[in-house]
Coordinates of C-alpha atoms in Angstrom, one line a residue:
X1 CA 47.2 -12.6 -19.5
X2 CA 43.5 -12.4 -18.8
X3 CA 41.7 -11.8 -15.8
X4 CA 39.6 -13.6 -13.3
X5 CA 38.1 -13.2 -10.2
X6 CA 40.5 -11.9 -7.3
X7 CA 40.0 -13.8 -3.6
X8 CA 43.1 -12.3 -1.9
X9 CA 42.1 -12.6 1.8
X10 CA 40.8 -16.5 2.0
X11 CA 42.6 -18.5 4.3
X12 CA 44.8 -21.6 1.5
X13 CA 45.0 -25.0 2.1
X14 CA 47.4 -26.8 0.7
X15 CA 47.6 -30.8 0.2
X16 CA 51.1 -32.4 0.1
X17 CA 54.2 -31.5 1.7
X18 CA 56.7 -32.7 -1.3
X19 CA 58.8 -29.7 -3.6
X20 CA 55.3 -28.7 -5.8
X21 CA 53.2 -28.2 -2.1
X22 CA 56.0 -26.9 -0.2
X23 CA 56.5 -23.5 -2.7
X24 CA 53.2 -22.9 -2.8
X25 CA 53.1 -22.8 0.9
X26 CA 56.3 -20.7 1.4
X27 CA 55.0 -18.2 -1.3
X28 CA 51.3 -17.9 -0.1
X29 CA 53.0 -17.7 3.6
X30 CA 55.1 -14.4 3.2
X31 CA 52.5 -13.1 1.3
X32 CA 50.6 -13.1 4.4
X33 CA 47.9 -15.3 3.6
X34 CA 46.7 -17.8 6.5
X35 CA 48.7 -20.9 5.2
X36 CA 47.5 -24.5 6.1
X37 CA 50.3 -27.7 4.4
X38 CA 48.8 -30.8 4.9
X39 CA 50.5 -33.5 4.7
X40 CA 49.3 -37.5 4.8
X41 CA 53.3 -39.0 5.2
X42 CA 55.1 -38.2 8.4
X43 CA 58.1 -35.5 8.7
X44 CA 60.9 -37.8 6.8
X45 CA 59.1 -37.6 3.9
X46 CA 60.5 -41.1 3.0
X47 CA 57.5 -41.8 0.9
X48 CA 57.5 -38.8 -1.2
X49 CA 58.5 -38.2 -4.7
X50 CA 61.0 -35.4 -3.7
X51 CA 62.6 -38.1 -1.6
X52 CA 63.8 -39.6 -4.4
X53 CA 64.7 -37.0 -6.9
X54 CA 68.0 -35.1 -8.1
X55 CA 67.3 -32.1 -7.3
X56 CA 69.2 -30.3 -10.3
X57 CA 68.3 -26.6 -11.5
X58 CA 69.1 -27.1 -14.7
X59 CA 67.1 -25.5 -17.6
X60 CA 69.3 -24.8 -20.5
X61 CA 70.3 -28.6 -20.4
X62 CA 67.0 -30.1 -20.0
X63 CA 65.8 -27.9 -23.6
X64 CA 67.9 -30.3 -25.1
X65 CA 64.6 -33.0 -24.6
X66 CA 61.6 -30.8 -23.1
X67 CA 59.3 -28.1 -24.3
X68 CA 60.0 -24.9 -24.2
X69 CA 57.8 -24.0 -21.2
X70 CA 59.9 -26.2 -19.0
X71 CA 63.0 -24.2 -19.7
X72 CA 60.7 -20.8 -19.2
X73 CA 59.2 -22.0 -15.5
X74 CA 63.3 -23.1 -15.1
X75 CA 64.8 -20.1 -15.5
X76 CA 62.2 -18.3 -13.2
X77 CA 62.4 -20.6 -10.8
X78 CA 66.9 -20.0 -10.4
X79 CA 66.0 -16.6 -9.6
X80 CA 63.3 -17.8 -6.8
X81 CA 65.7 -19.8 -5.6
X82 CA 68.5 -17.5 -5.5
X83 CA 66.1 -14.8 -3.6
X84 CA 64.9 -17.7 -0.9
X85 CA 67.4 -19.8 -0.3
X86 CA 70.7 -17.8 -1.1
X87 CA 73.3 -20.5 0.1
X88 CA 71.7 -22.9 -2.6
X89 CA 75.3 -24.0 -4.6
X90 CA 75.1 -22.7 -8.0
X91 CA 78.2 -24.0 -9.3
X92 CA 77.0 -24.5 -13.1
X93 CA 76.9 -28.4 -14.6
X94 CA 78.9 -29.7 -17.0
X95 CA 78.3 -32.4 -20.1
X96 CA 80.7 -34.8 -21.2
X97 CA 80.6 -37.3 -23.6
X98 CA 83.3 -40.4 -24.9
X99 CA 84.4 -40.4 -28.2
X100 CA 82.1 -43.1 -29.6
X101 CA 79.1 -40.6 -28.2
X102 CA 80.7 -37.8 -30.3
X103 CA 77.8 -37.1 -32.7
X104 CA 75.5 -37.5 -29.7
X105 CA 77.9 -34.8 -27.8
X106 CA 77.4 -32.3 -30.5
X107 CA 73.6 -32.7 -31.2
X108 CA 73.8 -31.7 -26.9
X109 CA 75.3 -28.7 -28.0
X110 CA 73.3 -27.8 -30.7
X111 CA 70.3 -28.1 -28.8
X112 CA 71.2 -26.0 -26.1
X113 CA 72.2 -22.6 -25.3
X114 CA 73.7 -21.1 -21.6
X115 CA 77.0 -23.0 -21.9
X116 CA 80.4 -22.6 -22.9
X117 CA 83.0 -25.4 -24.5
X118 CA 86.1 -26.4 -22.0
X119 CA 89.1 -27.8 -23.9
X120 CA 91.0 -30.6 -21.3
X121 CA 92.8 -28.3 -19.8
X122 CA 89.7 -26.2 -18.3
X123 CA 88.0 -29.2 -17.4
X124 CA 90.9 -30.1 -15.6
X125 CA 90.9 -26.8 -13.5
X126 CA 87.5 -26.9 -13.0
X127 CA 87.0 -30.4 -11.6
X128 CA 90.7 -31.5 -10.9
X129 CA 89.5 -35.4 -10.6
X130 CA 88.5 -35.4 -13.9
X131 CA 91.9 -34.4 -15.5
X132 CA 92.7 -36.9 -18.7
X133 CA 89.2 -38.1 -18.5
X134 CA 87.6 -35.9 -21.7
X135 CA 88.9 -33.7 -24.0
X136 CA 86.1 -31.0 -23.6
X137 CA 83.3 -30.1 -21.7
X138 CA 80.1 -28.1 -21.8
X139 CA 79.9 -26.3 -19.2
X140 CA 76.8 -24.3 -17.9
X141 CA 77.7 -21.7 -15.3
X142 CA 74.3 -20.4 -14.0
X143 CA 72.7 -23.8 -13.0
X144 CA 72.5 -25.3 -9.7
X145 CA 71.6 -28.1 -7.4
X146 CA 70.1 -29.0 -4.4
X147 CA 69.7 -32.3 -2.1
X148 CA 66.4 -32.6 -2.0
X149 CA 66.4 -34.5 1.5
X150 CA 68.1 -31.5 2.7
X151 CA 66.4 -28.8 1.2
X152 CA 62.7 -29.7 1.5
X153 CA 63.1 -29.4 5.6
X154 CA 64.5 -25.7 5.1
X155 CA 61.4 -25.2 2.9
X156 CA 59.5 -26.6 6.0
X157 CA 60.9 -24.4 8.3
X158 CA 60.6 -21.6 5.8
X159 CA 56.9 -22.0 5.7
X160 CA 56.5 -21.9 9.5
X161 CA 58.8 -19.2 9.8
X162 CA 56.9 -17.2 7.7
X163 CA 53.9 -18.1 9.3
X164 CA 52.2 -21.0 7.6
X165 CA 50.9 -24.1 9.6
X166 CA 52.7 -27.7 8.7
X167 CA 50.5 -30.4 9.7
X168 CA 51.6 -34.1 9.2
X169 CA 50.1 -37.6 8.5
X170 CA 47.3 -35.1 8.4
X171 CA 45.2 -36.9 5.2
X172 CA 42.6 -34.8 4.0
X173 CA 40.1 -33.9 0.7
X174 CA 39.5 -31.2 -0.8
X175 CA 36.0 -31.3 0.2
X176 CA 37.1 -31.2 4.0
X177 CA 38.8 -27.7 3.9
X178 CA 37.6 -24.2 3.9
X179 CA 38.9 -20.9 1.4
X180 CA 40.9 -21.4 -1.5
X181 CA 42.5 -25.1 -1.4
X182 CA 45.8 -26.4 -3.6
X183 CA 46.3 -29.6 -4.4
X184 CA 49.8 -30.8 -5.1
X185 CA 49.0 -34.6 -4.4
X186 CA 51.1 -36.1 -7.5
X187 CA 49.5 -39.4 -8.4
X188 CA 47.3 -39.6 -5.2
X189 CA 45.2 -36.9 -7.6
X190 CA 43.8 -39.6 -9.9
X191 CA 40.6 -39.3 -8.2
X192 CA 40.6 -35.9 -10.5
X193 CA 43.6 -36.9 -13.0
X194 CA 42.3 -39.9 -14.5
X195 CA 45.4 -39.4 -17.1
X196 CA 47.9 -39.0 -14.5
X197 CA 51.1 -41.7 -14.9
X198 CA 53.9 -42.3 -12.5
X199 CA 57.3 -42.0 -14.6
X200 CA 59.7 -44.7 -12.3
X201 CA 63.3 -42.5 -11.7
X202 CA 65.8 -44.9 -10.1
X203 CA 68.9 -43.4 -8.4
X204 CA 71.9 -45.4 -6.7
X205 CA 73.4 -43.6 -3.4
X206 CA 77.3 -43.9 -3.3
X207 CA 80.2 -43.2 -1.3
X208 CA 83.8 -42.5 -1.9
X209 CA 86.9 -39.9 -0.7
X210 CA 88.7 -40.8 -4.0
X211 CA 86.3 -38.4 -6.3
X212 CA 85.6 -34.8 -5.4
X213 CA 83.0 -32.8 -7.4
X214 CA 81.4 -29.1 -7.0
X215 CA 78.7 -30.1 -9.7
X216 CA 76.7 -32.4 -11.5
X217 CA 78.1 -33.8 -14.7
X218 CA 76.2 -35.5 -17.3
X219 CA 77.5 -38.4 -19.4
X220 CA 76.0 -38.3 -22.3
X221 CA 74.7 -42.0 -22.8
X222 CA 72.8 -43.5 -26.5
X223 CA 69.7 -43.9 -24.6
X224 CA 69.1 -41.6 -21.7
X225 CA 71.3 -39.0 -20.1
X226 CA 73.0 -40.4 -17.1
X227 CA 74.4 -37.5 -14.3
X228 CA 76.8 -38.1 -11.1
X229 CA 75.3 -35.8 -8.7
X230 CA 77.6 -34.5 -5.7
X231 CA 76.4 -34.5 -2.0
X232 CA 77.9 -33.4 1.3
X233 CA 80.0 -36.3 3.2
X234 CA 81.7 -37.7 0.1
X235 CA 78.3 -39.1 -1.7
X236 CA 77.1 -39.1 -5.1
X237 CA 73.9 -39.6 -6.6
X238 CA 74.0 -41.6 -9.8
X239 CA 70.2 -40.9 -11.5
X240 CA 68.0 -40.8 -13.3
X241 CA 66.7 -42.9 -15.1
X242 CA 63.0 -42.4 -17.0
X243 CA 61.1 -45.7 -17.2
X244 CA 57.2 -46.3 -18.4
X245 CA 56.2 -48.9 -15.4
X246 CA 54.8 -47.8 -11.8
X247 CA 56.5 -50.7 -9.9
X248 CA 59.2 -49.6 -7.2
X249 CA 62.5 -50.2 -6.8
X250 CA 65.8 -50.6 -9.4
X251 CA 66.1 -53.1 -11.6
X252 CA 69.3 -55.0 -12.4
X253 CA 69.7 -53.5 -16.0
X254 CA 69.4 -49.9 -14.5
X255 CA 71.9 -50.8 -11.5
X256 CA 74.0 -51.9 -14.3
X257 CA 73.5 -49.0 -16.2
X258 CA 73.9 -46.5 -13.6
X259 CA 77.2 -47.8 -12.0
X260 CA 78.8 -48.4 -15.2
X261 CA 78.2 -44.4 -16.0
X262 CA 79.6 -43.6 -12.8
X263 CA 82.9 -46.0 -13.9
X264 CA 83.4 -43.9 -17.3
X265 CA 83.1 -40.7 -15.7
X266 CA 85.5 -42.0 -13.2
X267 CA 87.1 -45.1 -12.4
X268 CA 87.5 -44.6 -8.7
X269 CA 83.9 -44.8 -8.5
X270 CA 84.6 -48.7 -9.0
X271 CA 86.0 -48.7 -5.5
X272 CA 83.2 -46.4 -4.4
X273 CA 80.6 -48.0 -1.3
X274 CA 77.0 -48.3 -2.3
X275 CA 75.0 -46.3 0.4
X276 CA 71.4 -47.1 -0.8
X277 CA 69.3 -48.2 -3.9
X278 CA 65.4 -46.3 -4.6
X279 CA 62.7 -45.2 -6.9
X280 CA 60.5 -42.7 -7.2
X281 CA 57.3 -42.2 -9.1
X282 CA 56.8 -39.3 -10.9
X283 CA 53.4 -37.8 -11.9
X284 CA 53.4 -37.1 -15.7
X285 CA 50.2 -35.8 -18.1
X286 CA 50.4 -37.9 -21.3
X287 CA 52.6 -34.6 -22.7
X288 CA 54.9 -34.6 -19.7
X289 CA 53.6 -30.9 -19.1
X290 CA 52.7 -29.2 -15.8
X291 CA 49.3 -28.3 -15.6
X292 CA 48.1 -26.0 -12.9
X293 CA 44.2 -27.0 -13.3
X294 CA 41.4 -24.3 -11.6
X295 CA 37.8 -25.4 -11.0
X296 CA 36.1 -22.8 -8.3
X297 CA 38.0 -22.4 -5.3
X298 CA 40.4 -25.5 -5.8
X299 CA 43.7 -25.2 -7.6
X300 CA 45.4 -28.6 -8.4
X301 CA 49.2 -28.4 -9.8
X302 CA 50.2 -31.5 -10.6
X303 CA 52.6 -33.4 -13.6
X304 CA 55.5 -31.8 -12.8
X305 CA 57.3 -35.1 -14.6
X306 CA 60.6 -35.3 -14.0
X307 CA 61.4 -31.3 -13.5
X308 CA 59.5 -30.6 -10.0
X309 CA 62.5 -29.0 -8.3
X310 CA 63.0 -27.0 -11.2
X311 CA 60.0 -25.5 -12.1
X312 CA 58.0 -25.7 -9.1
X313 CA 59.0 -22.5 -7.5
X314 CA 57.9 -20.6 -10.9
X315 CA 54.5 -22.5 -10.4
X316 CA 53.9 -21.1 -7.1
X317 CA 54.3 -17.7 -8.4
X318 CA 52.0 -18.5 -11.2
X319 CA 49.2 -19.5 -8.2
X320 CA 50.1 -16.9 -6.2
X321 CA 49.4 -14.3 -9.1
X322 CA 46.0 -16.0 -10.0
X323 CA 44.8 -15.7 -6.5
X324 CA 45.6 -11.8 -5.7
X325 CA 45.8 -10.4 -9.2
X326 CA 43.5 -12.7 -11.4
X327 CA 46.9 -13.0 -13.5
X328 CA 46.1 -16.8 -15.8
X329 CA 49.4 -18.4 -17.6
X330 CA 47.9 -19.4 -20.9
X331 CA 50.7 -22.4 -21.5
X332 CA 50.0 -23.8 -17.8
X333 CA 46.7 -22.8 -16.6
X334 CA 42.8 -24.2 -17.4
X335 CA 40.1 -23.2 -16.0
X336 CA 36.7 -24.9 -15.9

């Protein structure tokens, strides 16, 4: 760690009221600093990227194809969780696989760490509804999900509760705002991230009573990873997929895709209702890396990729630890 210049008592602004903006806020907030969330979208958040996403807290699986950092920030960021919002469901996820995705199965394994192998018969009395569907399981005990549309308002509330100040369809610059600003704009940051991308994630909402799930499982597909996501009042998510193009909405091939993963995990899902069909953009660096970026009294954190409920929580300690104790994260961090 080096050290850098503390300014502890400046009032922080912070731009953009999705997962990566709302941490920061709820962080700098109980640690007493005057907390400003700006935020261009209106309170539904319908346009954000964290309307769209999975919300899973899943580091050991996601080693299997990210850097190592990403599984550092996501193992921080369980504990975070765990401390601030202590009713989030940490049931562990599981990974299955087919027999003709056999090799790709056990190339998962080796690639990860945190889980334990379930024969048929633990699978079975771990998720009953899958009984006879796999022969074995990986099963990661400490991870955990969220519903993002349900958990970014408790942040909200969090960060008022604690003090901070939520303003809505409130679109500012960094140049308007006073003290120590943080800008967690995803791709609206161009203007500064000229190599910003959006990353397209499509997700298919469903509904069914015939399927009942305490945790995310992954199928384990030849060409991305494909996850049934359970949500309260008998809906899944099916997501996500990971797609180089910054138009919206879900194409027929990925609709295909996604339903038929949610039919080999379970064929009831075949009878399942379709709730809704979306996209989200997510803002990726060319590495896929978060960068937390620090040029005089503005802070930007930005290319969380496809991992922002995961890591952004360790993020906003990062920030947090810059500001009041000149602490600098030599993997995340650069300062001009």
């Amino acid at each position: 760690m080096l050290q850098t210049t503390k300014r502890p008592d400046s009032p922080v602004s912070i731009i953009g009221a999705g997962i990566a903006g709302a941490w920061q806020a709820l962080l700098f907030a109980q640690a007493g600093h005057a907390v400003t969330l700006h935020e261009r979208g209106d309170a539904d958040m319908t346009d954000a990227t964290s309307h769209w996403a999975g919300g899973m807290l899943a580091p050991y699986c996601e080693a299997e194809v990210s850097e190592p950092i990403i599984s550092r920030l996501g193992l921080r960021s369980l504990d975070i969780w765990r401390r601030e919002l202590p009713d989030t469901p940490f049931n562990g996820s599981l990974v299955v696989a087919h027999p003709r995705e056999r090799n790709d199965f056990e190339r998962f394994a080796r690639m990860t760490e945190g889980h334990r192998r379930l024969d048929a018969a633990a699978l079975a009395e771990l998720e009953p509804s899958l009984e006879g569907r796999f022969r074995d399981a990986l099963f990661f005990p400490t991870e955990g999900h969220v519903e993002p549309r349900r958990v970014l308002p408790k942040l909200h509330e969090l960060i008022v509760a604690a003090g901070g100040t939520i303003k809505f369809e409130s679109d500012v610059a960094a140049t308007d705002l006073e003290g120590i600003v943080i800008d967690c704009r995803g791709l609206a940051a161009r203007d500064e991230h000229p190599g910003l991308r959006g990353v397209k994630g499509e997700m298919i909402l469903i509904e069914t009573a015939e399927v009942q799930l305490a945790r995310p499982v992954r199928l384990i597909h030849p060409r991305w990873p494909l996850y049934v996501i359970p949500r309260e009042d008998n809906l899944f998510m099916l997501g996500a997929t990971s797609i180089e193009a910054e138009d919206t909405g879900v194409s027929v091939r990925s609709a295909l895709e996604l339903l038929g993963a949610a039919y080999a995990v379970h064929p009831a899902f075949g009878e399942a209702r379709i709730v809704e069909f979306g996209s989200g953009l997510r803002p990726a660096f060319p590495d896929n890396l978060p960068r937390i970026g620090i040029h005089g009294n503005t802070i930007s954190v930005n290319g969380l990729y496809r991992h922002g409920f995961l890591i952004a929580p360790a993020l906003a300690e990062l920030t947090l630890g810059f500001v009041e104790r000149g602490q600098i994260d030599n993997e995340v961090m650069q300062c001009a």
